[in-house]
Amino acid sequence: MTFSVLGGLEVRNDRGQIIPIPRLKQRQLLVALLLKANTPASFDYLTDALWGDGPPASAEQNLKTYVHTLRRLLSPDDPRSAPIETQANTYLVTLGEEDLDLLAFREHIRRGRGTAQDHRAEAAHHHYRRALDLWRGDPFPNARGSRVLNDAAACLDEERLTALEEFSEIRIGLERYAEAVPDLRAAAGANPTRERLWGQLMLALHGAGDRAAALHAYERLAKAVMERTGLEPSPALRDLHRRIVSSTEVTRPVSPSGSERSAGTSAPAGNVPVARQLPRDPGGFVGRAEELVRLRSLLSPWDGGRPHHVVAITGPPGAGKSALAIRAAHAVRDRFPDGQLYANLHGATPGLRPLEPLEVLGRFLRALGIAPQAVPTDVDEAAALWRSLLDGRNLLVVLDDAVDLPQVRPLLSVPEGNTVLVNSRRTFALVDDCVHVPIGRLRHVEATAMLAKLAGPERTGRDPEATARLVELCGGLPLAVAVAGARLANRPRWEVADLVERLQDERRRLRELEAGDIAVRSSLGVSYDLLTGSADPLDREAARALRALGVLRVPDVTPHVVGALLDVPAEEAERALERLADGHLVEADGVGRYRLHDLVRLFASEQALREDSETDRDAKLSRALGFYISTAYSATEVLQYPRMESAGISVDAAPLPLTSKDEAQEWLERERADLLSAASQAMAAMEERMIRLGVTLAFTLYWFLHYSGAGSDLLLISHQTLEAGRRLCDLGIEAKAHNYVGVALDMNNRSREAVPHIQRQLELCRELPDPHGEQKALGCLAVLYSCQGRYEEMLRCAEEQLRVSKAIGHRSGEHYAMAYIGLAHRRLGRLGQALAVLNDALDKIRKDDEFRSYHEAIVLEKLGEVHVDRGDPASAKACYENALTCVRAAKANIAEPYLLLGLARASRLLGEIDEAADHLARSVAGAQAMGIKDLDRQLAEEEAALREARGEEAAPVRSGVMTP
């Protein structure tokens, strides 16, 4: 199968028959893949190629459909054999140069250039001829329509012209003048001011004996250049014309090195001053050492090579992009002897409109000596003149504060040896040959040094703690640190702590970060206003998304959460987030995750308060909470956790689809911080429904936090839940929250503090009445009394739990109670009774328990302890191994260190010393990871027993062996 794009898109099968590609989108997709032949094509690239800046919401699904259809068109008998592979989130077409004319063209050009450099002109002639013969017309006119494909076609046209110019030089060097004329005449006619082509045409015509035609060619060129630029052809062309007129030797072609200027670009006669337009080197500049080193290596390579073509410094508002650009430009100014041009484009200057591309080009052209009346009024013509003037020079061009790519695109295509250094809040991902230097927050030490330089080192050194807190409140944002330093410098009686106190209040922080006409709020406001005032609906949706992010106070967000906030599909929300990320108003924190700088969050909250009604804000927050609750609930169902408690409210939001236990566990782990923050925010609200939503989310997270050993998180959120229950005067919520606080205290090795909470839960449940809560409280008391050695009380509570659970038909409660009845008998020395109760419990669990894995593990652990006490380590080991399987199935990680310790003990008693040591090491590691302190002494004792079993000197038994 062969593919052709150097002309109309054409596909032929192995029999040479044309394979029709009937639909435009299919042709565009194929061309986009062929242009990236042998390189994975990303979803974003293909989306841009097919739809540009306005892809439909269904773009991803549409793309998959087009790929599927294209495979069937290319290989109807076996679509899988079509040369389109799927690799992760990309598509790959793998072809050789015999399969795709574009690859063949480039390979012949590569060989032609190599042989030309080796002075093998005939071989070079052969390769260039073969390359150019592959062209059948303009590149893929039947597949254009998007900016990506139109630009690619223009680039291919430029490759063809460059190849033709190089081929013509070889022809002229071989004195094949007549052969060269037809190709040159056609190409020059299509490019009326392209100097190299016209110079070669003049040489070929003169060499072929047609001196009059050569002079006429010059006249046509001179007329076109004068009409378009108001200038004469370059000195090289005028000299060539003079030689032809005087019949002087003219066999030397125009140099392809770029040392002569292109047609119509010569500056007026006389000395043009070298431009030195850089602003003053910022004296207060601190930090950014790594970025400066990288910029220097790009702008002035250490090996003496040419500087990079375009370098873009990008970052959020107030990150210090302009200062860094100017500092870097001063550091390398000696590398650019022909001057440094500078323009502030006012992309984010409050009260000033951004400069138009033609305004910037006009300024630079005048600085390079073009008379004002000769500056073109057309952007394309001005850009062409700009490129011509820079040809053969070494200039550094600094474009400060660009609003976006369209503002600077006409200035970026500069000849080799020149460099454009641009900074912007927007990314420049679509610029060819552009190196990005992203910057964000200052490192803490850099921000501290900057503050000390502005406010005085003695002042910041007097109170290091307050200084560190001030830097933290500024979020490491250079603009915020600069404003804080300026405020302190202007108020010599203030201590650092005085400003810290003012900034602690989030409601006034942005107001405090103002100094004269410099303010964090106004800097952010410019970016926001550009979005709200844009004609692009996506920009306006991005502004709405930013306000919505000010409503929800969580560490980071996903498109699904923002989709819930905005009440739009996640795909649409993701496009808005990506637009915010392009403008550095949000930070992309890994794939599909976005976070706000603290000061941007405050700004977003201000805009939400100012522009959205309270009803609208509450609706946004309710939808986000609904998404969190429904997805968390779905995850706990997939994980088969015990029943979730109710807070007297229901949600009907669609959850994120979770199909496996691993997927559910990963989602809960990934979103843990956001879920806890959202629950906390809702429970602190004033409106009852919002509080109940927060409580519902906290309740939904209980078993996940418990099973994963997150005792600190569980304690904090449970205290907040208890306070919410009291505010609502809801005894049911209060009772459940007491239970959760008690469990969390026990997980944090504070079982004595836990007892009053569980006792209060028991009282409330009996008062309500709530028999399910009552049996749960009795079971928790049994656990706590076990930890405290109060075994008779433990037995009474477990037996009472069994009675209540039987009365309400709660099988899981019965089985849990039997486990602790067995444990109580064991602790009281009644091993026979313990064994009988536990075996009975195990049989019942295996017959009828909706949470079999978890409860089976509890009973197996206690059976293992009984078997050890009875001198049967083999049976004990089997119990512990089976229990481990159960807890891993239930994702109850918190139980693993206990069971591994039991396995270590049983293995040691069986004489399996190495295996015992391995189990013990894993138990220690797990307990350390989850902060389990109540195993310290048992682990230390088992370690001593292992040493003794190995015949080593026993280390003294110590508490705290788990402490790192």
Coordinates of C-alpha atoms in Angstrom, one line a residue, residues 89-376:
N89 CA -3.5 7.5 23.9
T90 CA -1.8 8.0 20.5
Y91 CA -2.1 6.6 17.0
L92 CA 0.9 5.5 14.9
V93 CA 1.4 5.0 11.2
T94 CA 4.6 3.1 10.5
L95 CA 5.8 3.4 6.9
G96 CA 9.0 3.3 4.8
E97 CA 10.1 5.7 2.2
E98 CA 8.9 3.4 -0.5
D99 CA 5.4 3.6 1.1
L100 CA 5.0 7.4 1.4
D101 CA 6.2 10.0 -1.1
L102 CA 6.9 12.6 1.6
L103 CA 9.4 10.3 3.3
A104 CA 11.0 9.5 -0.1
F105 CA 11.3 13.2 -1.0
R106 CA 13.0 14.0 2.3
E107 CA 15.4 11.1 2.0
H108 CA 16.5 12.1 -1.5
I109 CA 17.0 15.7 -0.4
R110 CA 19.1 14.4 2.5
R111 CA 21.2 12.4 0.2
G112 CA 21.4 15.2 -2.3
R113 CA 22.8 17.6 0.3
G114 CA 25.3 15.1 1.5
T115 CA 26.7 14.4 -2.0
A116 CA 26.7 18.1 -2.8
Q117 CA 28.8 18.7 0.3
D118 CA 31.2 16.0 -0.9
H119 CA 31.5 17.9 -4.3
R120 CA 29.7 15.0 -6.1
A121 CA 27.5 17.3 -8.2
E122 CA 26.2 14.6 -10.6
A123 CA 25.1 12.4 -7.8
A124 CA 23.5 15.4 -6.0
H125 CA 21.7 16.3 -9.3
H126 CA 20.3 12.7 -9.5
H127 CA 18.9 12.8 -5.9
Y128 CA 17.4 16.3 -6.2
R129 CA 15.8 15.4 -9.6
R130 CA 14.2 12.2 -8.0
A131 CA 13.0 14.2 -5.0
L132 CA 11.3 17.0 -7.1
D133 CA 9.8 14.5 -9.6
L134 CA 7.7 13.1 -6.7
W135 CA 5.6 16.4 -6.6
R136 CA 2.3 16.3 -8.5
G137 CA 1.0 19.7 -7.4
D138 CA 0.1 21.5 -4.2
P139 CA 0.2 19.4 -1.1
F140 CA -3.1 17.6 -0.3
P141 CA -5.6 20.3 -1.5
N142 CA -8.4 17.7 -1.0
A143 CA -7.7 17.4 2.8
R144 CA -7.1 20.9 3.9
G145 CA -9.4 23.1 6.0
S146 CA -7.9 23.2 9.5
R147 CA -5.1 25.6 10.6
V148 CA -2.8 22.6 11.4
L149 CA -3.1 21.1 8.0
N150 CA -3.1 24.4 6.1
D151 CA 0.1 25.4 8.0
A152 CA 1.6 21.9 7.2
A153 CA 0.9 22.4 3.5
A154 CA 2.6 25.8 3.6
C155 CA 5.6 24.3 5.2
L156 CA 5.8 21.6 2.6
D157 CA 5.6 24.2 -0.1
E158 CA 8.5 25.9 1.5
E159 CA 10.5 22.7 1.6
R160 CA 9.9 22.2 -2.1
L161 CA 11.0 25.8 -3.0
T162 CA 14.1 25.4 -0.9
A163 CA 14.9 22.1 -2.6
L164 CA 14.3 23.7 -6.0
E165 CA 16.7 26.5 -5.1
E166 CA 19.4 24.1 -4.0
F167 CA 18.8 22.0 -7.2
S168 CA 19.1 25.1 -9.3
E169 CA 22.4 25.9 -7.8
I170 CA 23.7 22.5 -8.7
R171 CA 22.3 22.8 -12.3
I172 CA 23.9 26.2 -12.7
G173 CA 27.2 24.9 -11.3
L174 CA 27.0 22.1 -13.9
E175 CA 26.2 24.8 -16.5
R176 CA 22.9 23.2 -17.4
Y177 CA 21.3 26.6 -17.8
A178 CA 18.6 25.8 -20.3
E179 CA 17.5 22.8 -18.2
A180 CA 17.1 25.0 -15.1
V181 CA 15.1 27.8 -16.8
P182 CA 11.5 26.3 -17.0
D183 CA 11.4 25.3 -13.3
L184 CA 12.9 28.6 -12.1
R185 CA 10.6 30.7 -14.3
A186 CA 7.5 28.9 -12.9
A187 CA 8.7 29.2 -9.3
A188 CA 9.8 32.8 -9.5
G189 CA 6.5 33.8 -11.1
A190 CA 4.7 32.3 -8.1
N191 CA 7.0 34.1 -5.7
P192 CA 7.5 37.6 -7.1
T193 CA 9.9 38.9 -4.3
R194 CA 11.9 35.8 -3.5
E195 CA 15.4 37.0 -4.2
R196 CA 17.2 33.7 -4.5
L197 CA 14.8 32.3 -7.1
W198 CA 15.0 35.5 -9.3
G199 CA 18.8 35.6 -9.0
Q200 CA 19.0 32.0 -10.1
L201 CA 16.6 32.7 -13.0
M202 CA 18.7 35.7 -14.1
L203 CA 21.8 33.5 -14.1
A204 CA 20.2 30.6 -15.9
L205 CA 18.8 32.9 -18.6
H206 CA 22.1 34.7 -19.1
G207 CA 24.0 31.4 -19.1
A208 CA 21.5 30.0 -21.7
G209 CA 22.3 33.0 -23.9
D210 CA 19.1 35.0 -23.4
R211 CA 20.6 38.2 -21.9
A212 CA 17.5 40.3 -22.6
A213 CA 15.2 37.8 -20.7
A214 CA 17.6 38.0 -17.8
L215 CA 17.4 41.8 -17.7
H216 CA 13.7 41.6 -18.0
A217 CA 13.5 39.2 -15.0
Y218 CA 15.4 41.8 -12.9
E219 CA 12.9 44.5 -14.0
R220 CA 10.0 42.4 -12.9
L221 CA 11.6 41.7 -9.6
A222 CA 12.5 45.4 -9.0
K223 CA 9.0 46.5 -9.8
A224 CA 7.4 43.9 -7.4
V225 CA 9.8 44.7 -4.6
M226 CA 9.2 48.5 -5.0
E227 CA 5.4 48.0 -5.0
R228 CA 5.4 45.8 -1.9
T229 CA 8.1 47.5 0.3
G230 CA 9.0 50.8 -1.3
L231 CA 12.6 49.6 -1.5
E232 CA 15.1 48.5 -4.2
P233 CA 16.4 44.9 -4.5
S234 CA 19.3 44.0 -2.4
P235 CA 22.9 45.0 -3.2
A236 CA 23.6 41.4 -4.4
L237 CA 20.8 41.5 -6.9
R238 CA 21.8 45.0 -8.1
D239 CA 25.4 43.9 -8.5
L240 CA 24.2 40.8 -10.5
H241 CA 22.1 43.1 -12.7
R242 CA 25.1 45.4 -13.3
R243 CA 27.3 42.5 -14.3
I244 CA 24.7 41.2 -16.8
V245 CA 24.3 44.7 -18.3
S246 CA 28.1 45.1 -18.7
S247 CA 28.6 41.5 -19.8
T248 CA 30.9 40.9 -16.9
E249 CA 31.6 37.3 -15.7
V250 CA 28.4 36.3 -13.9
T251 CA 28.6 32.5 -13.5
R252 CA 28.7 32.6 -9.7
P253 CA 25.2 32.0 -8.4
V254 CA 23.7 34.0 -5.5
S255 CA 25.0 32.6 -2.2
P256 CA 22.7 30.2 -0.5
S257 CA 24.3 30.9 2.8
G258 CA 22.0 33.8 3.7
S259 CA 24.8 36.3 3.7
E260 CA 23.1 38.4 1.1
R261 CA 19.7 39.9 1.9
S262 CA 16.4 38.8 0.4
A263 CA 14.7 40.9 -2.2
G264 CA 13.2 44.1 -1.1
T265 CA 14.8 44.1 2.4
S266 CA 17.8 46.4 2.1
A267 CA 17.8 49.3 4.5
P268 CA 18.3 52.8 3.3
A269 CA 21.8 53.9 2.6
G270 CA 23.8 55.3 5.5
N271 CA 24.8 54.0 8.9
V272 CA 21.9 52.4 10.8
P273 CA 22.5 52.6 14.6
V274 CA 22.7 49.3 16.5
A275 CA 19.5 49.0 18.6
R276 CA 20.1 48.7 22.4
Q277 CA 16.6 48.7 23.7
L278 CA 16.7 46.5 26.8
P279 CA 15.3 48.0 30.0
R280 CA 17.6 48.4 32.9
D281 CA 18.8 45.1 34.5
P282 CA 16.5 44.5 37.5
G283 CA 18.7 45.4 40.5
G284 CA 16.5 43.6 43.1
F285 CA 16.5 40.3 41.2
V286 CA 16.9 37.3 43.5
G287 CA 16.7 33.6 42.8
R288 CA 15.8 31.6 39.6
A289 CA 19.4 30.3 39.4
E290 CA 18.4 27.1 37.6
E291 CA 16.2 28.9 35.1
L292 CA 18.9 31.5 34.4
V293 CA 21.5 28.8 33.7
R294 CA 19.0 27.1 31.3
L295 CA 18.2 30.4 29.5
R296 CA 21.9 31.2 29.1
S297 CA 22.5 27.8 27.6
L298 CA 19.7 28.3 25.1
L299 CA 20.5 31.9 24.2
S300 CA 24.3 31.6 24.3
P301 CA 25.2 27.9 24.1
W302 CA 28.4 27.0 26.0
D303 CA 29.8 25.2 22.9
G304 CA 29.6 28.4 20.8
G305 CA 26.8 27.0 18.7
R306 CA 23.9 29.1 17.3
P307 CA 21.3 30.4 19.8
H308 CA 17.9 28.7 19.9
H309 CA 15.3 30.1 17.5
V310 CA 12.4 30.9 20.0
V311 CA 12.6 30.7 23.8
A312 CA 9.3 31.2 25.7
I313 CA 9.2 31.9 29.5
T314 CA 5.7 31.0 30.7
G315 CA 4.1 31.2 34.1
P316 CA 1.2 32.5 36.2
P317 CA 0.5 36.1 36.9
G318 CA 3.1 37.6 39.2
A319 CA 5.7 34.8 38.7
G320 CA 8.4 37.3 37.7
K321 CA 8.5 36.4 34.0
S322 CA 9.4 39.9 32.8
A323 CA 12.2 40.3 35.3
L324 CA 13.7 36.9 34.5
A325 CA 13.5 37.7 30.7
I326 CA 15.3 41.0 31.1
R327 CA 17.9 39.6 33.5
A328 CA 18.6 36.7 31.0
A329 CA 18.8 39.1 28.1
H330 CA 21.4 41.3 29.8
A331 CA 23.4 38.2 30.7
V332 CA 23.8 37.3 27.0
R333 CA 23.7 40.7 25.3
D334 CA 27.3 40.4 24.2
R335 CA 26.4 37.3 22.2
F336 CA 24.2 39.5 19.9
P337 CA 26.5 42.2 18.5
D338 CA 23.8 43.5 16.0
G339 CA 21.6 44.7 18.9
Q340 CA 18.8 43.9 21.2
L341 CA 15.2 44.9 20.4
Y342 CA 12.6 45.1 23.2
A343 CA 8.8 45.7 23.2
N344 CA 6.4 45.6 26.1
L345 CA 3.3 44.1 24.5
H346 CA 1.0 45.0 27.4
G347 CA -0.6 41.6 27.4
A348 CA -1.5 42.0 31.1
T349 CA -1.1 45.7 31.8
P350 CA -4.1 47.1 33.7
G351 CA -5.8 49.9 31.7
L352 CA -3.8 49.4 28.5
R353 CA -4.8 47.4 25.4
P354 CA -2.3 44.8 24.1
L355 CA -0.2 46.0 21.1
E356 CA -1.2 44.8 17.7
P357 CA 1.4 42.7 15.7
L358 CA 1.7 45.4 13.1
E359 CA 2.5 48.0 15.8
V360 CA 5.3 45.9 17.1
L361 CA 6.6 45.2 13.6
G362 CA 6.5 48.9 12.8
R363 CA 8.5 49.8 15.9
F364 CA 11.2 47.2 15.2
L365 CA 11.4 48.0 11.4
R366 CA 11.9 51.7 12.2
A367 CA 14.6 50.8 14.8
L368 CA 16.4 48.9 12.1
G369 CA 16.5 51.9 9.8
I370 CA 13.3 51.6 7.7
A371 CA 11.8 55.0 7.0
P372 CA 8.4 55.5 8.6
Q373 CA 6.7 56.0 5.3
A374 CA 8.2 52.8 3.9
V375 CA 6.9 50.5 6.7
P376 CA 4.3 48.2 5.1

